[in-house]
Structures are given as structure tokens and as C-alpha cells.
Coordinates of C-alpha atoms in Angstrom, one line a residue:
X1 CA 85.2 38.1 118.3
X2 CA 88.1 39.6 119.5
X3 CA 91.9 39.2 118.8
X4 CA 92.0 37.5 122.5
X5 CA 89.0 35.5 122.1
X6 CA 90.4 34.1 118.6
X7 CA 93.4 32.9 120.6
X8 CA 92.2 31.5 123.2
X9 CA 90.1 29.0 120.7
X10 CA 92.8 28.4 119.2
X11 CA 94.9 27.1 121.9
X12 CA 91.8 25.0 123.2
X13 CA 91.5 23.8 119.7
X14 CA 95.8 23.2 119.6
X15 CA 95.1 21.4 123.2
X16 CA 92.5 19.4 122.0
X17 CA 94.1 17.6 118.8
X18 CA 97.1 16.9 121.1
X19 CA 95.4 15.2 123.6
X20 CA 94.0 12.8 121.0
X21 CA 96.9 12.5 119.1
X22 CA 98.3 11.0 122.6
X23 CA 95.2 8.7 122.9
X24 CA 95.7 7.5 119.5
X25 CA 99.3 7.1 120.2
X26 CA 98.9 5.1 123.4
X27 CA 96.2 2.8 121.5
X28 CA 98.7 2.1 118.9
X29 CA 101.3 1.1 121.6
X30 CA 98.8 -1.1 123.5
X31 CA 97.7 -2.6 120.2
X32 CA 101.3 -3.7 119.2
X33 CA 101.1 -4.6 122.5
X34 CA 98.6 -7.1 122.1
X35 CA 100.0 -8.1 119.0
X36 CA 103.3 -8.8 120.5
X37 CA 102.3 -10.8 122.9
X38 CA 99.8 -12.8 120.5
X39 CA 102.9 -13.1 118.4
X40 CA 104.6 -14.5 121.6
X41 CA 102.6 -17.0 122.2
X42 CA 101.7 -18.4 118.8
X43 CA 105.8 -19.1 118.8
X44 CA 105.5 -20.6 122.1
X45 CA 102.2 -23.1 121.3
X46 CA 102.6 -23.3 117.3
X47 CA 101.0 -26.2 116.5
X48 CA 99.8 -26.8 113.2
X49 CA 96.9 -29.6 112.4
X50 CA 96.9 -29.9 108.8
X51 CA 95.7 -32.8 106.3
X52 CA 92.8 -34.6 108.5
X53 CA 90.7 -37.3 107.1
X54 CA 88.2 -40.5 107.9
X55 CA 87.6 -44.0 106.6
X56 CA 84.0 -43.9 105.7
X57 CA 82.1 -47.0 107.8
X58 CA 79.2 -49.0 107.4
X59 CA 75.6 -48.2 108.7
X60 CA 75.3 -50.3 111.9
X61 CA 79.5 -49.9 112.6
X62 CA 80.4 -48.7 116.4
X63 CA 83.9 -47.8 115.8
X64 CA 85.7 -45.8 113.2
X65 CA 89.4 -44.3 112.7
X66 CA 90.3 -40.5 112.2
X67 CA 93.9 -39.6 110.8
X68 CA 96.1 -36.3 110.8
X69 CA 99.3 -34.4 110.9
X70 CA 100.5 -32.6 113.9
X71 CA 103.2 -30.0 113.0
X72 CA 104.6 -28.0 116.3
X73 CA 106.4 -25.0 115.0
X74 CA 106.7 -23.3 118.4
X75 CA 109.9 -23.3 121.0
X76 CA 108.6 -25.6 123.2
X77 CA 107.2 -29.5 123.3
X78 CA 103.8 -29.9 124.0
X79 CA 101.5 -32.8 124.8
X80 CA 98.4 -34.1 123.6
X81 CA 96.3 -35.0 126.9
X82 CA 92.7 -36.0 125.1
X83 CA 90.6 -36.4 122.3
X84 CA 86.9 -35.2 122.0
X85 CA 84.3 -35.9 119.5
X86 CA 80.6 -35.3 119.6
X87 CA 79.6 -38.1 117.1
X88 CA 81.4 -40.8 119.2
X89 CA 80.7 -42.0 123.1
X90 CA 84.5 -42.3 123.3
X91 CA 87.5 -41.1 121.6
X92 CA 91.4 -42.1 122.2
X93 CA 94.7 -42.0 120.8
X94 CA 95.6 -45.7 119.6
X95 CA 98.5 -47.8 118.1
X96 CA 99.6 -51.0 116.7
X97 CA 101.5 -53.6 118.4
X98 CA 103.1 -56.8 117.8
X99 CA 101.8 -59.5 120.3
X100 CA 102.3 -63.1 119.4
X101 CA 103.6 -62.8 115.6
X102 CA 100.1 -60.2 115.1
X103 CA 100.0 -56.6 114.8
X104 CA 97.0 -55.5 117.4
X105 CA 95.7 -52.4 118.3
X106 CA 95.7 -51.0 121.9
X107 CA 94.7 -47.5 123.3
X108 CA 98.0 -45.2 124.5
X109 CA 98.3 -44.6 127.9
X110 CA 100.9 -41.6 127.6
X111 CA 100.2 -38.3 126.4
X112 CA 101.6 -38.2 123.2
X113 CA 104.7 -35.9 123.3
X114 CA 105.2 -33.3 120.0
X115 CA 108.8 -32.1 120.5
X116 CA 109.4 -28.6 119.5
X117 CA 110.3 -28.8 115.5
X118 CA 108.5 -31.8 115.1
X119 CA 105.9 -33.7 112.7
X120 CA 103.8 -36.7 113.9
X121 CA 102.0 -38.3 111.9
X122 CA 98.6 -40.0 113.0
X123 CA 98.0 -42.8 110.2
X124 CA 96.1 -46.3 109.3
X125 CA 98.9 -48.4 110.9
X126 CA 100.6 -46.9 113.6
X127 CA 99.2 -43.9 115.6
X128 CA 95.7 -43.1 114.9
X129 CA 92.3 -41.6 116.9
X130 CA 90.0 -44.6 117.5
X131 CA 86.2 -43.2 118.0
X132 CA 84.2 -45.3 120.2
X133 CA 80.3 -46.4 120.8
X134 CA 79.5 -44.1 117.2
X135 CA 76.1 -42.4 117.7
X136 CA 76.6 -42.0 113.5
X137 CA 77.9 -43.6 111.2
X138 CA 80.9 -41.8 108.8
X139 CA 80.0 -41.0 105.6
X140 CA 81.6 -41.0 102.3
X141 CA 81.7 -36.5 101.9
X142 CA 81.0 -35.3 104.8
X143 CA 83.2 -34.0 107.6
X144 CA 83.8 -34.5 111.5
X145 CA 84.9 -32.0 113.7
X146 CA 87.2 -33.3 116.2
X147 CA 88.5 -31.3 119.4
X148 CA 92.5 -32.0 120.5
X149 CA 93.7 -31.0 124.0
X150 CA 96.9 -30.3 124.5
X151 CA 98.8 -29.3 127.6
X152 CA 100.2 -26.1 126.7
X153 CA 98.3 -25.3 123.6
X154 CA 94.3 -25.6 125.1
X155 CA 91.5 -26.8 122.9
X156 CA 92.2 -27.3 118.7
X157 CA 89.6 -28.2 116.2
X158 CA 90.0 -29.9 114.0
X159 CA 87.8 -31.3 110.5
X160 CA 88.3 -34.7 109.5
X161 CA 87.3 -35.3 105.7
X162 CA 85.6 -38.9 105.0
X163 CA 87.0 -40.5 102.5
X164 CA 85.2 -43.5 100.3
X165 CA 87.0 -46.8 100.6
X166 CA 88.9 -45.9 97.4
X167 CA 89.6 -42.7 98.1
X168 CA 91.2 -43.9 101.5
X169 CA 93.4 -46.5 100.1
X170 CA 94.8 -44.2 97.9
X171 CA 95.4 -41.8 100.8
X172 CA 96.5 -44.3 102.5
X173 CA 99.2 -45.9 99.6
X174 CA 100.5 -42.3 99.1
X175 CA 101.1 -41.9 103.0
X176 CA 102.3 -45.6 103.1
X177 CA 99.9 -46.6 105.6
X178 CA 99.2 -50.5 106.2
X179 CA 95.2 -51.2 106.0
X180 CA 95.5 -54.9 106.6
X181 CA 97.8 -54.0 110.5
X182 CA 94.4 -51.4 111.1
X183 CA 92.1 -54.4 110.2
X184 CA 94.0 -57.0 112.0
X185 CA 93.8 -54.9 115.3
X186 CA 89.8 -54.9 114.9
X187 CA 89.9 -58.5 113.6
X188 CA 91.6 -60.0 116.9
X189 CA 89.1 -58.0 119.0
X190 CA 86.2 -60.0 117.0
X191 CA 88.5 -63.1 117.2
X192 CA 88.1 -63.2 121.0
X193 CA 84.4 -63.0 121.0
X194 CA 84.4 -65.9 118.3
X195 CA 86.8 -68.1 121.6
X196 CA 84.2 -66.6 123.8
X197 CA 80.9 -68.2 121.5
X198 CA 83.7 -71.5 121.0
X199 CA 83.9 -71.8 124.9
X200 CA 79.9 -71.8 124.9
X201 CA 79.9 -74.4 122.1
X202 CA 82.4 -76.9 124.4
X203 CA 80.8 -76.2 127.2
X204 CA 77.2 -77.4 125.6
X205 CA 78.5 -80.0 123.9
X206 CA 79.7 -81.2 127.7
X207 CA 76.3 -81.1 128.4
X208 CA 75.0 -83.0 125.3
X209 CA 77.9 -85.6 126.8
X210 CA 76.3 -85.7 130.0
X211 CA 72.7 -86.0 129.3
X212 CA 73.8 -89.1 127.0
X213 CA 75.1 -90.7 130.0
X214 CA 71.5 -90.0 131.6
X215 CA 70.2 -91.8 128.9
X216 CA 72.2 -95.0 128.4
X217 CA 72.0 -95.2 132.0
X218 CA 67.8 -95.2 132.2
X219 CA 67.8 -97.4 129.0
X220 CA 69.7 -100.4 131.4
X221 CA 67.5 -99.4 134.2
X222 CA 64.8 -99.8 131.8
X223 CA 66.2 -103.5 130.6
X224 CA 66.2 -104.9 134.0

């Protein structure tokens, strides 16, 4: 090899190194890139679902309660449009109210609102997930995964740990959640079916009334 050949590989082997010490340069720029903007939008959407948990229920039960903490460390409020849950027909965001001297539970219309900054807390008592026509029941050790939508955040999992009865009254006394208000919402909803079957009982005993008439009214016909 000649003195002019040696250089000319060498400045195809100079040219070469530089041109992919350029590509690796521009992939580091377009991965900090990506990272940036990642970065960017975790700020803007940084919610946090942390410490979610279950009452177990009993076998043939067709409703059951799920509980969580919402933290949103980003710059902007976000709203939580719907819930979704695989093991329930139906799943909504529900509250207690006082109607009448009793603490109730209805379903929230709203989207609930998580300013920027804030906690909320979703707990036996106040705001909680109510899941609907259960295809299973929840059990004492295992776990649900629920799905969140939020407006500016998309889709979040997240895994709700069943508790044992015990284990959830002791959640619940540490979080100073109210069992008896989260009872009392399901016990008025039975309490109207119980004036339902009461307006059945009146209503037959009407009839029993009636039919007596019938009878003391053949007995004279029977007399004559």
C-alpha cells in the first residue's frame, strides 16, 4: 500500500467515525427530547393514586365499596369523568347525604374536580366508588383492579386491596371513616323495598276486608 492509499483510508476512516459521532449526537438530543417532554407532561397530569383498598362482601352480595387517595402533583386541575371495573356491571363515584335527619348515599353527578396541589380522599363515609350488579364477590386477600378516567390525565389503574371486616375497621378508624353513615346509605335503599312489601301487605289485607264483606253479606242471604 502506498503512502497515498494509506491516507486516503484514513480520511474515509476519520469521515466515518464523525458521521456517527453526529448520529449518536443527534439521538442523544432527540432522546432528551423525548424525555423533556415526558417530563413535561408528567408535571402537567401528575396524579398520584396511592393507598387503594376494598371491604370484603359476602357470597350472594351485588354491591361493594372501593376506597383511595387521589394526590395531583401537576400544574393544572383535572377531572375524574368515569369509573371502570371488570368484576362489576356498573361502577360510580358516590357520597353521603343528609336527607330527613339520615345520612344516605347517592351517585355524583359532577366530575369530581382534583385542583392542582390537592389530596382527595375517597373513604367509608363521604366519597367513595360504589361497584354495581357484582359478577364476584370481594374477597378477604385478593385484589381488584380498577380503571379511573380522568379528563386530562387518560386511563389510570388502579389495585384495590380487600380487606377482612377487621382489617377494614381498622383502616377505616385510622382514616376516621364512619362505617355505620356507609351502612345507613345501603340500609335506607333496603328500607324502601321493606314500604314497597308493607304497601303489598295493606293492600291484601284490603282485600281480606273485602272478601269478609262477601261473606257476611251471603251468610244474611243465606238466613232469609
Amino acid at each position: 500500500m502506498t503512502q497515498r492509499d494509506a491516507g486516503g483510508c484514513l480520511a474515509a476512516m476519520k469521515q466515518l467515525v464523525s458521521r456517527s459521532l453526529s448520529a449518536l449526537a443527534g439521538l442523544a438530543v432527540a432522546g432528551l427530547l423525548v424525555f423533556s417532554i415526558t417530563a413535561h407532561a408528567e408535571g402537567m397530569h401528575g396524579l398520584m393514586l396511592k393507598d387503594g383498598w376494598s371491604r370484603e362482601t359476602t357470597a350472594n352480595a351485588r354491591v361493594g365499596g372501593g376506597y383511595l387517595t387521589i394526590m395531583n402533583h401537576g400544574e393544572m386541575a383535572d377531572r375524574l369523568l368515569s369509573v371502570r371495573a371488570d368484576h362489576a356491571g356498573m361502577s360510580e363515584v358516590h357520597t353521603m347525604i343528609m336527607q330527613d335527619d339520615v345520612m344516605v348515599m347517592r351517585p355524583v353527578e359532577d366530575p369530581l374536580v382534583i385542583e392542582a396541589g390537592a389530596v382527595l380522599e375517597l373513604q367509608p363515609g363521604g366519597l367513595h366508588l360504589m361497584f354495581m350488579q357484582l359478577e364476584q364477590p370481594h374477597v378477604a386477600g385478593e385484589s381488584l383492579d380498577v380503571v379511573l378516567v380522568f379528563e386530562h390525565a387518560g386511563e389510570r389503574t388502579v389495585t384495590l386491596e380487600v380487606l377482612s371486616m377487621r382489617d377494614s375497621m381498622e383502616r377505616m378508624a385510622e382514616s376516621g371513616g364512619s362505617h355505620g353513615d356507609h351502612d345507613s346509605g345501603h340500609s335506607d335503599h333496603d328500607s324502601g323495598h321493606s314500604d314497597h312489601d308493607s304497601g303489598h301487605s295493606d293492600h291484601d289485607s284490603g282485600h281480606s276486608d273485602h272478601d269478609s264483606g262477601h261473606s257476611d253479606h251471603d251468610s244474611g242471604h243465606s238466613h232469609n
